[in-house]
Amino acid sequence: MSKSGLCHPPKSNWYDRTKNYQAYDSLESCLDAGGELPQGIAFAALNAQQERSNGPQDYDRPKLGHGWSDSDRDCQDSRAEALIATSTTPVEFASNKRCRVVRGRWISPFTNQVIQNASAIDIDHVVPLAWAWHRGANQWTKRDRERFANDGINLWPVEASLNRSIRRPRTRSMAPSIRSMRVCCSVRTNNNEI
């Protein structure tokens, strides 16, 4: 919300020009806090436009890069670097080249279980790539999208089995873990600037 009390949607001409503002998670949150839309912008029209432009068919994962990158060219890709950075003990590598991590000690943020085999870890995005895509990453340059997808601040290790079950929950018994994961991710997302 700008100092004048206006909630500028991302496609507004003033969105990038506004320097003094209170940030909100969504246009709806800004309006709920007492802000108003700029003259000539109808909320219903914005919702319809967002529905059309943010449909699932628009998300294009390959445009965010193909796999983990090695931007510093040290043979350790962003997955390996995330594993190294978050292990509570020194990691072990597959070879003397020290490129691929095979063992370490990671504590699940959801179950508190200790995981020592790197193959049992998925590296997930704190800010999901699809979420970012629908909120402006689709307008970024290819280089910026790839940097975002491999940014160590946005990567964290999670149990592969749990991470994959989130995508297709099969039973009600998974619900508490899924719910706690969403809350945890939501809190962590809100603490990171995008």
PDB file of C-alpha atoms in Angstrom:
ATOM      1  CA  MET A   1       0.000   0.000   0.000  1.00  0.00           C
ATOM      2  CA  SER A   2       1.407   3.367  -0.987  1.00  0.00           C
ATOM      3  CA  LYS A   3       1.528   6.281   1.451  1.00  0.00           C
ATOM      4  CA  SER A   4      -1.574   7.629  -0.295  1.00  0.00           C
ATOM      5  CA  GLY A   5      -3.461   4.451   0.693  1.00  0.00           C
ATOM      6  CA  LEU A   6      -3.562   2.879  -2.759  1.00  0.00           C
ATOM      7  CA  CYS A   7      -3.031  -0.814  -3.435  1.00  0.00           C
ATOM      8  CA  HIS A   8      -1.190  -1.053  -6.745  1.00  0.00           C
ATOM      9  CA  PRO A   9      -1.483  -4.432  -8.486  1.00  0.00           C
ATOM     10  CA  PRO A  10       1.719  -5.719 -10.165  1.00  0.00           C
ATOM     11  CA  LYS A  11       0.480  -4.765 -13.640  1.00  0.00           C
ATOM     12  CA  SER A  12      -0.258  -1.180 -12.580  1.00  0.00           C
ATOM     13  CA  ASN A  13       1.843   1.567 -14.189  1.00  0.00           C
ATOM     14  CA  TRP A  14       2.736   2.756 -10.693  1.00  0.00           C
ATOM     15  CA  TYR A  15       3.725  -0.635  -9.236  1.00  0.00           C
ATOM     16  CA  ASP A  16       7.470  -0.344  -9.975  1.00  0.00           C
ATOM     17  CA  ARG A  17       7.558   3.407  -9.434  1.00  0.00           C
ATOM     18  CA  THR A  18       6.175   3.385  -5.886  1.00  0.00           C
ATOM     19  CA  LYS A  19       9.103   3.743  -3.467  1.00  0.00           C
ATOM     20  CA  ASN A  20       7.420   4.292  -0.076  1.00  0.00           C
ATOM     21  CA  TYR A  21       4.924   1.555   0.643  1.00  0.00           C
ATOM     22  CA  GLN A  22       3.766  -1.148   3.049  1.00  0.00           C
ATOM     23  CA  ALA A  23       4.141  -4.576   1.397  1.00  0.00           C
ATOM     24  CA  TYR A  24       1.342  -7.150   1.564  1.00  0.00           C
ATOM     25  CA  ASP A  25       1.229 -10.801   0.500  1.00  0.00           C
ATOM     26  CA  SER A  26      -1.609 -10.139  -1.911  1.00  0.00           C
ATOM     27  CA  LEU A  27      -3.795  -7.427  -3.331  1.00  0.00           C
ATOM     28  CA  GLU A  28      -6.642  -8.798  -1.218  1.00  0.00           C
ATOM     29  CA  SER A  29      -4.566  -8.361   1.972  1.00  0.00           C
ATOM     30  CA  CYS A  30      -3.807  -4.764   1.030  1.00  0.00           C
ATOM     31  CA  LEU A  31      -7.489  -4.044   0.426  1.00  0.00           C
ATOM     32  CA  ASP A  32      -8.462  -5.801   3.682  1.00  0.00           C
ATOM     33  CA  ALA A  33      -6.048  -3.496   5.525  1.00  0.00           C
ATOM     34  CA  GLY A  34      -8.009  -0.474   4.294  1.00  0.00           C
ATOM     35  CA  GLY A  35      -6.248   0.291   1.039  1.00  0.00           C
ATOM     36  CA  GLU A  36      -8.070   1.231  -2.140  1.00  0.00           C
ATOM     37  CA  LEU A  37      -7.526   0.441  -5.792  1.00  0.00           C
ATOM     38  CA  PRO A  38      -6.305   3.268  -8.024  1.00  0.00           C
ATOM     39  CA  GLN A  39      -9.049   5.051  -9.931  1.00  0.00           C
ATOM     40  CA  GLY A  40     -10.111   3.184 -13.056  1.00  0.00           C
ATOM     41  CA  ILE A  41      -9.074  -0.298 -11.832  1.00  0.00           C
ATOM     42  CA  ALA A  42     -11.891  -2.701 -10.964  1.00  0.00           C
ATOM     43  CA  PHE A  43     -11.193  -5.574  -8.579  1.00  0.00           C
ATOM     44  CA  ALA A  44     -13.377  -7.996 -10.563  1.00  0.00           C
ATOM     45  CA  ALA A  45     -11.441  -7.198 -13.741  1.00  0.00           C
ATOM     46  CA  LEU A  46      -8.137  -7.799 -11.940  1.00  0.00           C
ATOM     47  CA  ASN A  47      -9.324 -11.181 -10.678  1.00  0.00           C
ATOM     48  CA  ALA A  48     -10.487 -12.218 -14.138  1.00  0.00           C
ATOM     49  CA  GLN A  49      -7.180 -11.090 -15.666  1.00  0.00           C
ATOM     50  CA  GLN A  50      -5.193 -12.942 -13.006  1.00  0.00           C
ATOM     51  CA  GLU A  51      -7.214 -16.125 -13.550  1.00  0.00           C
ATOM     52  CA  ARG A  52      -6.515 -15.962 -17.288  1.00  0.00           C
ATOM     53  CA  SER A  53      -2.820 -15.107 -16.986  1.00  0.00           C
ATOM     54  CA  ASN A  54      -1.959 -17.341 -14.030  1.00  0.00           C
ATOM     55  CA  GLY A  55      -3.580 -20.536 -15.195  1.00  0.00           C
ATOM     56  CA  PRO A  56      -1.679 -23.798 -14.716  1.00  0.00           C
ATOM     57  CA  GLN A  57      -0.928 -23.920 -18.441  1.00  0.00           C
ATOM     58  CA  ASP A  58       1.251 -20.820 -18.049  1.00  0.00           C
ATOM     59  CA  TYR A  59       3.750 -22.368 -15.620  1.00  0.00           C
ATOM     60  CA  ASP A  60       6.744 -23.554 -17.622  1.00  0.00           C
ATOM     61  CA  ARG A  61       9.267 -25.298 -15.330  1.00  0.00           C
ATOM     62  CA  PRO A  62      12.014 -25.678 -17.978  1.00  0.00           C
ATOM     63  CA  LYS A  63      12.162 -21.890 -18.302  1.00  0.00           C
ATOM     64  CA  LEU A  64      13.515 -21.815 -14.739  1.00  0.00           C
ATOM     65  CA  GLY A  65      16.514 -23.916 -15.737  1.00  0.00           C
ATOM     66  CA  HIS A  66      17.234 -27.567 -16.389  1.00  0.00           C
ATOM     67  CA  GLY A  67      18.426 -29.129 -13.151  1.00  0.00           C
ATOM     68  CA  TRP A  68      20.941 -27.852 -10.644  1.00  0.00           C
ATOM     69  CA  SER A  69      23.551 -25.403 -11.874  1.00  0.00           C
ATOM     70  CA  ASP A  70      27.205 -25.012 -10.923  1.00  0.00           C
ATOM     71  CA  SER A  71      27.459 -21.241 -11.258  1.00  0.00           C
ATOM     72  CA  ASP A  72      30.846 -20.968  -9.505  1.00  0.00           C
ATOM     73  CA  ARG A  73      32.252 -23.864 -11.595  1.00  0.00           C
ATOM     74  CA  ASP A  74      33.719 -25.765  -8.646  1.00  0.00           C
ATOM     75  CA  CYS A  75      32.019 -29.048  -9.744  1.00  0.00           C
ATOM     76  CA  GLN A  76      29.531 -28.825  -6.864  1.00  0.00           C
ATOM     77  CA  ASP A  77      26.098 -27.985  -8.218  1.00  0.00           C
ATOM     78  CA  SER A  78      23.530 -26.086  -6.156  1.00  0.00           C
ATOM     79  CA  ARG A  79      22.124 -29.360  -4.768  1.00  0.00           C
ATOM     80  CA  ALA A  80      25.544 -30.396  -3.460  1.00  0.00           C
ATOM     81  CA  GLU A  81      26.147 -26.926  -2.045  1.00  0.00           C
ATOM     82  CA  ALA A  82      22.777 -26.981  -0.239  1.00  0.00           C
ATOM     83  CA  LEU A  83      23.593 -30.405   1.225  1.00  0.00           C
ATOM     84  CA  ILE A  84      27.047 -29.232   2.344  1.00  0.00           C
ATOM     85  CA  ALA A  85      25.685 -26.030   3.883  1.00  0.00           C
ATOM     86  CA  THR A  86      22.962 -27.757   5.890  1.00  0.00           C
ATOM     87  CA  SER A  87      24.677 -30.941   7.069  1.00  0.00           C
ATOM     88  CA  THR A  88      25.365 -30.933  10.812  1.00  0.00           C
ATOM     89  CA  THR A  89      28.566 -32.934  10.217  1.00  0.00           C
ATOM     90  CA  PRO A  90      31.202 -32.821   7.476  1.00  0.00           C
ATOM     91  CA  VAL A  91      29.806 -34.503   4.367  1.00  0.00           C
ATOM     92  CA  GLU A  92      31.295 -37.435   2.478  1.00  0.00           C
ATOM     93  CA  PHE A  93      31.714 -37.310  -1.284  1.00  0.00           C
ATOM     94  CA  ALA A  94      31.373 -40.000  -3.958  1.00  0.00           C
ATOM     95  CA  SER A  95      35.000 -39.479  -5.058  1.00  0.00           C
ATOM     96  CA  ASN A  96      38.142 -37.447  -4.390  1.00  0.00           C
ATOM     97  CA  LYS A  97      36.868 -34.850  -6.850  1.00  0.00           C
ATOM     98  CA  ARG A  98      34.471 -33.776  -4.049  1.00  0.00           C
ATOM     99  CA  CYS A  99      31.611 -33.027  -6.440  1.00  0.00           C
ATOM    100  CA  ARG A 100      28.715 -35.292  -5.429  1.00  0.00           C
ATOM    101  CA  VAL A 101      27.641 -35.573  -1.782  1.00  0.00           C
ATOM    102  CA  VAL A 102      26.707 -39.098  -0.660  1.00  0.00           C
ATOM    103  CA  ARG A 103      26.564 -38.856   3.153  1.00  0.00           C
ATOM    104  CA  GLY A 104      26.132 -36.285   5.850  1.00  0.00           C
ATOM    105  CA  ARG A 105      23.765 -35.616   8.713  1.00  0.00           C
ATOM    106  CA  TRP A 106      20.553 -33.730   8.083  1.00  0.00           C
ATOM    107  CA  ILE A 107      17.632 -33.279  10.451  1.00  0.00           C
ATOM    108  CA  SER A 108      14.205 -33.226   8.858  1.00  0.00           C
ATOM    109  CA  PRO A 109      12.465 -29.903   9.517  1.00  0.00           C
ATOM    110  CA  PHE A 110       9.142 -31.779   9.620  1.00  0.00           C
ATOM    111  CA  THR A 111       9.752 -35.046  11.494  1.00  0.00           C
ATOM    112  CA  ASN A 112      13.035 -34.290  13.325  1.00  0.00           C
ATOM    113  CA  GLN A 113      14.385 -37.582  11.962  1.00  0.00           C
ATOM    114  CA  VAL A 114      18.102 -37.775  11.242  1.00  0.00           C
ATOM    115  CA  ILE A 115      18.896 -38.566   7.615  1.00  0.00           C
ATOM    116  CA  GLN A 116      22.423 -39.628   6.687  1.00  0.00           C
ATOM    117  CA  ASN A 117      22.078 -40.817   3.099  1.00  0.00           C
ATOM    118  CA  ALA A 118      22.037 -37.926   0.609  1.00  0.00           C
ATOM    119  CA  SER A 119      19.927 -39.958  -1.818  1.00  0.00           C
ATOM    120  CA  ALA A 120      17.096 -39.852   0.752  1.00  0.00           C
ATOM    121  CA  ILE A 121      17.083 -36.038   0.526  1.00  0.00           C
ATOM    122  CA  ASP A 122      15.261 -33.838  -1.958  1.00  0.00           C
ATOM    123  CA  ILE A 123      16.330 -30.232  -2.283  1.00  0.00           C
ATOM    124  CA  ASP A 124      13.148 -28.216  -2.345  1.00  0.00           C
ATOM    125  CA  HIS A 125      12.420 -24.543  -2.895  1.00  0.00           C
ATOM    126  CA  VAL A 126      11.296 -22.452   0.070  1.00  0.00           C
ATOM    127  CA  VAL A 127       9.486 -20.188  -2.370  1.00  0.00           C
ATOM    128  CA  PRO A 128       7.963 -22.686  -4.809  1.00  0.00           C
ATOM    129  CA  LEU A 129       8.922 -22.121  -8.421  1.00  0.00           C
ATOM    130  CA  ALA A 130       5.316 -22.240  -9.650  1.00  0.00           C
ATOM    131  CA  TRP A 131       4.299 -19.678  -7.008  1.00  0.00           C
ATOM    132  CA  ALA A 132       7.097 -17.356  -8.089  1.00  0.00           C
ATOM    133  CA  TRP A 133       6.252 -17.915 -11.764  1.00  0.00           C
ATOM    134  CA  HIS A 134       2.646 -16.811 -11.206  1.00  0.00           C
ATOM    135  CA  ARG A 135       3.794 -13.749  -9.280  1.00  0.00           C
ATOM    136  CA  GLY A 136       6.251 -12.320 -11.762  1.00  0.00           C
ATOM    137  CA  ALA A 137       9.104 -14.753 -12.414  1.00  0.00           C
ATOM    138  CA  ASN A 138       7.567 -15.359 -15.836  1.00  0.00           C
ATOM    139  CA  GLN A 139       8.587 -11.763 -16.654  1.00  0.00           C
ATOM    140  CA  TRP A 140      12.228 -12.189 -15.526  1.00  0.00           C
ATOM    141  CA  THR A 141      15.149 -12.837 -17.824  1.00  0.00           C
ATOM    142  CA  LYS A 142      16.203 -16.460 -18.334  1.00  0.00           C
ATOM    143  CA  ARG A 143      19.360 -15.793 -16.319  1.00  0.00           C
ATOM    144  CA  ASP A 144      17.403 -14.340 -13.369  1.00  0.00           C
ATOM    145  CA  ARG A 145      14.947 -17.263 -13.378  1.00  0.00           C
ATOM    146  CA  GLU A 146      17.795 -19.792 -13.346  1.00  0.00           C
ATOM    147  CA  ARG A 147      19.593 -17.901 -10.569  1.00  0.00           C
ATOM    148  CA  PHE A 148      16.391 -17.873  -8.511  1.00  0.00           C
ATOM    149  CA  ALA A 149      15.824 -21.618  -9.012  1.00  0.00           C
ATOM    150  CA  ASN A 150      19.391 -22.322  -7.796  1.00  0.00           C
ATOM    151  CA  ASP A 151      19.695 -19.652  -5.085  1.00  0.00           C
ATOM    152  CA  GLY A 152      20.998 -21.263  -1.894  1.00  0.00           C
ATOM    153  CA  ILE A 153      18.799 -19.010   0.249  1.00  0.00           C
ATOM    154  CA  ASN A 154      15.757 -20.532  -1.447  1.00  0.00           C
ATOM    155  CA  LEU A 155      16.909 -24.165  -1.168  1.00  0.00           C
ATOM    156  CA  TRP A 156      16.480 -26.529   1.743  1.00  0.00           C
ATOM    157  CA  PRO A 157      16.836 -30.258   2.232  1.00  0.00           C
ATOM    158  CA  VAL A 158      13.696 -32.255   2.952  1.00  0.00           C
ATOM    159  CA  GLU A 159      12.948 -35.950   3.187  1.00  0.00           C
ATOM    160  CA  ALA A 160      12.462 -37.215  -0.341  1.00  0.00           C
ATOM    161  CA  SER A 161       9.597 -39.512   0.642  1.00  0.00           C
ATOM    162  CA  LEU A 162       7.714 -36.753   2.462  1.00  0.00           C
ATOM    163  CA  ASN A 163       8.385 -34.149  -0.213  1.00  0.00           C
ATOM    164  CA  ARG A 164       7.076 -36.430  -2.931  1.00  0.00           C
ATOM    165  CA  SER A 165       3.993 -37.388  -0.899  1.00  0.00           C
ATOM    166  CA  ILE A 166       3.039 -33.710  -0.643  1.00  0.00           C
ATOM    167  CA  ARG A 167       2.557 -33.549  -4.391  1.00  0.00           C
ATOM    168  CA  ARG A 168       0.034 -36.404  -4.333  1.00  0.00           C
ATOM    169  CA  PRO A 169      -1.284 -37.071  -0.813  1.00  0.00           C
ATOM    170  CA  ARG A 170      -2.861 -40.524  -0.702  1.00  0.00           C
ATOM    171  CA  THR A 171      -4.129 -40.997   2.830  1.00  0.00           C
ATOM    172  CA  ARG A 172      -5.633 -39.004   5.662  1.00  0.00           C
ATOM    173  CA  SER A 173      -2.777 -40.162   7.918  1.00  0.00           C
ATOM    174  CA  MET A 174      -0.448 -37.882   5.952  1.00  0.00           C
ATOM    175  CA  ALA A 175      -2.527 -34.787   6.733  1.00  0.00           C
ATOM    176  CA  PRO A 176      -0.682 -33.616   9.891  1.00  0.00           C
ATOM    177  CA  SER A 177       2.704 -33.796   8.164  1.00  0.00           C
ATOM    178  CA  ILE A 178       1.381 -32.041   5.097  1.00  0.00           C
ATOM    179  CA  ARG A 179      -0.285 -29.353   7.196  1.00  0.00           C
ATOM    180  CA  SER A 180       2.871 -28.737   9.258  1.00  0.00           C
ATOM    181  CA  MET A 181       4.932 -28.603   6.065  1.00  0.00           C
ATOM    182  CA  ARG A 182       2.660 -25.949   4.569  1.00  0.00           C
ATOM    183  CA  VAL A 183       2.772 -23.871   7.763  1.00  0.00           C
ATOM    184  CA  CYS A 184       6.551 -24.214   7.971  1.00  0.00           C
ATOM    185  CA  CYS A 185       6.992 -23.307   4.315  1.00  0.00           C
ATOM    186  CA  SER A 186       4.591 -20.394   4.654  1.00  0.00           C
ATOM    187  CA  VAL A 187       6.479 -18.986   7.643  1.00  0.00           C
ATOM    188  CA  ARG A 188       9.845 -19.443   5.950  1.00  0.00           C
ATOM    189  CA  THR A 189       8.538 -17.917   2.698  1.00  0.00           C
ATOM    190  CA  ASN A 190       7.216 -14.874   4.513  1.00  0.00           C
ATOM    191  CA  ASN A 191      10.598 -14.349   6.168  1.00  0.00           C
ATOM    192  CA  ASN A 192      12.441 -14.314   2.830  1.00  0.00           C
ATOM    193  CA  GLU A 193      12.239 -11.386   0.477  1.00  0.00           C
ATOM    194  CA  ILE A 194      11.399 -12.273  -3.081  1.00  0.00           C
TER     195      ILE A 194
END
